[in-house]
Amino acid sequence: MNTPKGESVVSVFSQDCPSRELLLDVTGRWGALVLAALHREACRFSVLRRRVEGVSERMLSQTLQALRRDGLVERAVEGTIPPRVTYSLSPLGIRVAGRIAGLVELLEEETDQFQEARKAFDGVTPATAPRVVESSATGITTRQESYP
């Protein structure tokens, strides 16, 4: 994104801005969880995988690699046999993970409110609920939601 004078402006809302790619790495399915886990303490791959339940080895490896590329995570290899690898946050990673940890804390504290909001939303009355319309005019059945 550029100003009228042609100066470059960093804006995550601009599709070509590098900050958008960083945001996607940090807030992707596993990025925020990995950063939050490392915010608590540096750890080895296997410990990190157990801490972030549900992540596969492959996805954890890809996530760590992306976060390392972004300068948020550091990888230390000890010269033992087998090598001992520990992951930790860089100084920039500490700043980013601190903000994520604050968000995680808020979400955990307010889980009851979120669940109540979901129940209220899911309990939509029939008069305001979307109506599913099926069409097979072309021989292919399609479903569309229409609102009253």
Coordinates of C-alpha atoms in Angstrom, one line a residue:
M1 CA 0.0 0.0 0.0
N2 CA 1.4 3.4 -0.9
T3 CA 0.5 6.9 0.2
P4 CA -0.4 9.6 -2.4
K5 CA 3.3 10.6 -2.3
G6 CA 4.3 7.0 -3.2
E7 CA 5.7 6.2 0.2
S8 CA 5.3 2.6 1.4
V9 CA 2.9 2.0 4.2
V10 CA 2.8 -1.2 6.2
S11 CA -0.8 -2.4 6.5
V12 CA -2.0 -5.9 7.2
F13 CA -5.2 -5.0 5.3
S14 CA -3.2 -4.6 2.1
Q15 CA -3.0 -8.0 0.2
D16 CA 0.6 -7.3 -0.9
C17 CA 2.0 -6.3 2.5
P18 CA 4.5 -8.7 4.1
S19 CA 2.8 -8.1 7.5
R20 CA -0.2 -10.1 6.2
E21 CA 1.9 -13.2 5.7
L22 CA 3.3 -12.8 9.2
L23 CA -0.2 -12.5 10.6
L24 CA -1.2 -15.7 8.8
D25 CA 1.9 -17.6 10.2
V26 CA 1.2 -16.3 13.7
T27 CA -2.6 -16.8 13.7
G28 CA -2.8 -20.0 11.6
R29 CA -4.2 -23.1 13.0
W30 CA -1.1 -24.1 14.9
G31 CA 1.1 -20.9 15.0
A32 CA -0.7 -19.2 17.9
L33 CA -0.7 -22.4 20.0
V34 CA 3.0 -23.1 19.4
L35 CA 3.9 -19.5 20.3
A36 CA 1.7 -19.7 23.5
A37 CA 3.3 -23.0 24.5
L38 CA 6.8 -21.7 24.0
H39 CA 5.9 -18.5 25.9
R40 CA 5.6 -20.7 29.0
E41 CA 9.0 -22.3 28.5
A42 CA 11.5 -23.5 25.8
C43 CA 11.1 -27.1 25.0
R44 CA 12.1 -30.0 22.8
F45 CA 10.0 -31.0 19.8
S46 CA 8.4 -34.1 21.5
V47 CA 7.4 -32.0 24.6
L48 CA 5.9 -29.3 22.3
R49 CA 4.0 -31.9 20.4
R50 CA 2.5 -33.3 23.6
R51 CA 1.7 -29.8 24.8
V52 CA -0.2 -28.8 21.6
E53 CA -2.6 -31.6 21.5
G54 CA -3.8 -32.7 18.0
V55 CA -0.9 -31.4 16.0
S56 CA 0.8 -33.9 13.8
E57 CA 4.6 -34.1 13.6
R58 CA 4.5 -32.8 10.0
M59 CA 2.4 -29.8 10.9
L60 CA 4.4 -29.0 14.0
S61 CA 7.6 -29.2 11.9
Q62 CA 6.1 -26.9 9.2
T63 CA 4.8 -24.4 11.8
L64 CA 8.2 -24.3 13.6
Q65 CA 9.9 -23.8 10.3
A66 CA 7.6 -20.9 9.3
L67 CA 8.0 -19.3 12.7
R68 CA 11.8 -19.6 12.6
R69 CA 11.8 -18.0 9.1
D70 CA 9.8 -15.1 10.5
G71 CA 12.3 -14.7 13.3
L72 CA 10.0 -15.6 16.1
V73 CA 11.4 -19.0 17.1
E74 CA 15.0 -20.1 17.7
R75 CA 16.3 -23.6 17.3
A76 CA 19.3 -24.7 19.5
V77 CA 21.1 -28.0 18.7
E78 CA 23.3 -29.5 21.3
G79 CA 26.2 -31.6 20.0
T80 CA 25.2 -34.8 21.7
I81 CA 24.4 -38.2 20.1
P82 CA 21.6 -38.1 19.3
P83 CA 21.4 -34.3 18.9
R84 CA 19.2 -32.6 21.4
V85 CA 17.1 -29.8 19.8
T86 CA 15.4 -27.2 21.9
Y87 CA 13.0 -24.6 20.6
S88 CA 12.6 -21.2 22.2
L89 CA 11.3 -17.7 21.4
S90 CA 13.5 -15.0 20.0
P91 CA 13.2 -11.5 21.5
L92 CA 10.6 -10.6 18.9
G93 CA 8.9 -13.9 19.5
I94 CA 8.6 -13.1 23.2
R95 CA 6.8 -9.9 22.4
V96 CA 4.4 -11.5 19.9
A97 CA 3.8 -14.6 22.2
G98 CA 3.1 -12.2 25.1
R99 CA 0.2 -10.7 23.2
I100 CA -1.1 -14.2 22.2
A101 CA -0.8 -15.4 25.8
G102 CA -2.9 -12.4 26.8
L103 CA -5.5 -13.4 24.3
V104 CA -5.4 -17.0 25.4
E105 CA -5.9 -15.9 29.0
L106 CA -8.9 -13.8 28.0
L107 CA -10.5 -16.6 26.0
E108 CA -10.0 -19.1 28.8
E109 CA -11.4 -16.7 31.4
E110 CA -14.5 -15.9 29.3
T111 CA -15.2 -19.4 28.0
D112 CA -18.6 -19.5 29.7
Q113 CA -19.7 -16.2 28.0
F114 CA -18.6 -17.5 24.6
Q115 CA -20.5 -20.8 25.2
E116 CA -23.7 -18.9 26.3
A117 CA -23.4 -16.7 23.2
R118 CA -23.2 -19.7 21.0
K119 CA -26.2 -21.3 22.6
A120 CA -28.2 -18.2 22.1
F121 CA -27.1 -18.0 18.5
D122 CA -27.8 -21.6 17.8
G123 CA -31.2 -21.3 19.4
V124 CA -32.3 -19.0 16.6
T125 CA -36.1 -19.0 16.2
P126 CA -37.6 -20.6 13.1
A127 CA -38.8 -17.2 11.9
T128 CA -35.3 -15.8 11.6
A129 CA -33.5 -19.1 10.8
P130 CA -32.1 -19.5 7.3
R131 CA -34.2 -21.7 5.0
V132 CA -32.4 -24.3 2.9
V133 CA -33.5 -24.4 -0.7
E134 CA -32.5 -27.4 -2.8
S135 CA -32.5 -27.1 -6.6
S136 CA -31.8 -29.8 -9.1
A137 CA -32.7 -28.0 -12.4
T138 CA -29.4 -29.0 -14.0
G139 CA -29.5 -32.6 -12.7
I140 CA -27.1 -31.6 -9.9
T141 CA -28.6 -31.0 -6.5
T142 CA -27.4 -27.7 -4.9
R143 CA -28.2 -26.3 -1.5
Q144 CA -28.6 -22.6 -0.8
E145 CA -29.6 -20.7 2.3
S146 CA -32.1 -18.0 2.0
Y147 CA -33.2 -15.7 4.8
P148 CA -36.8 -14.6 5.3

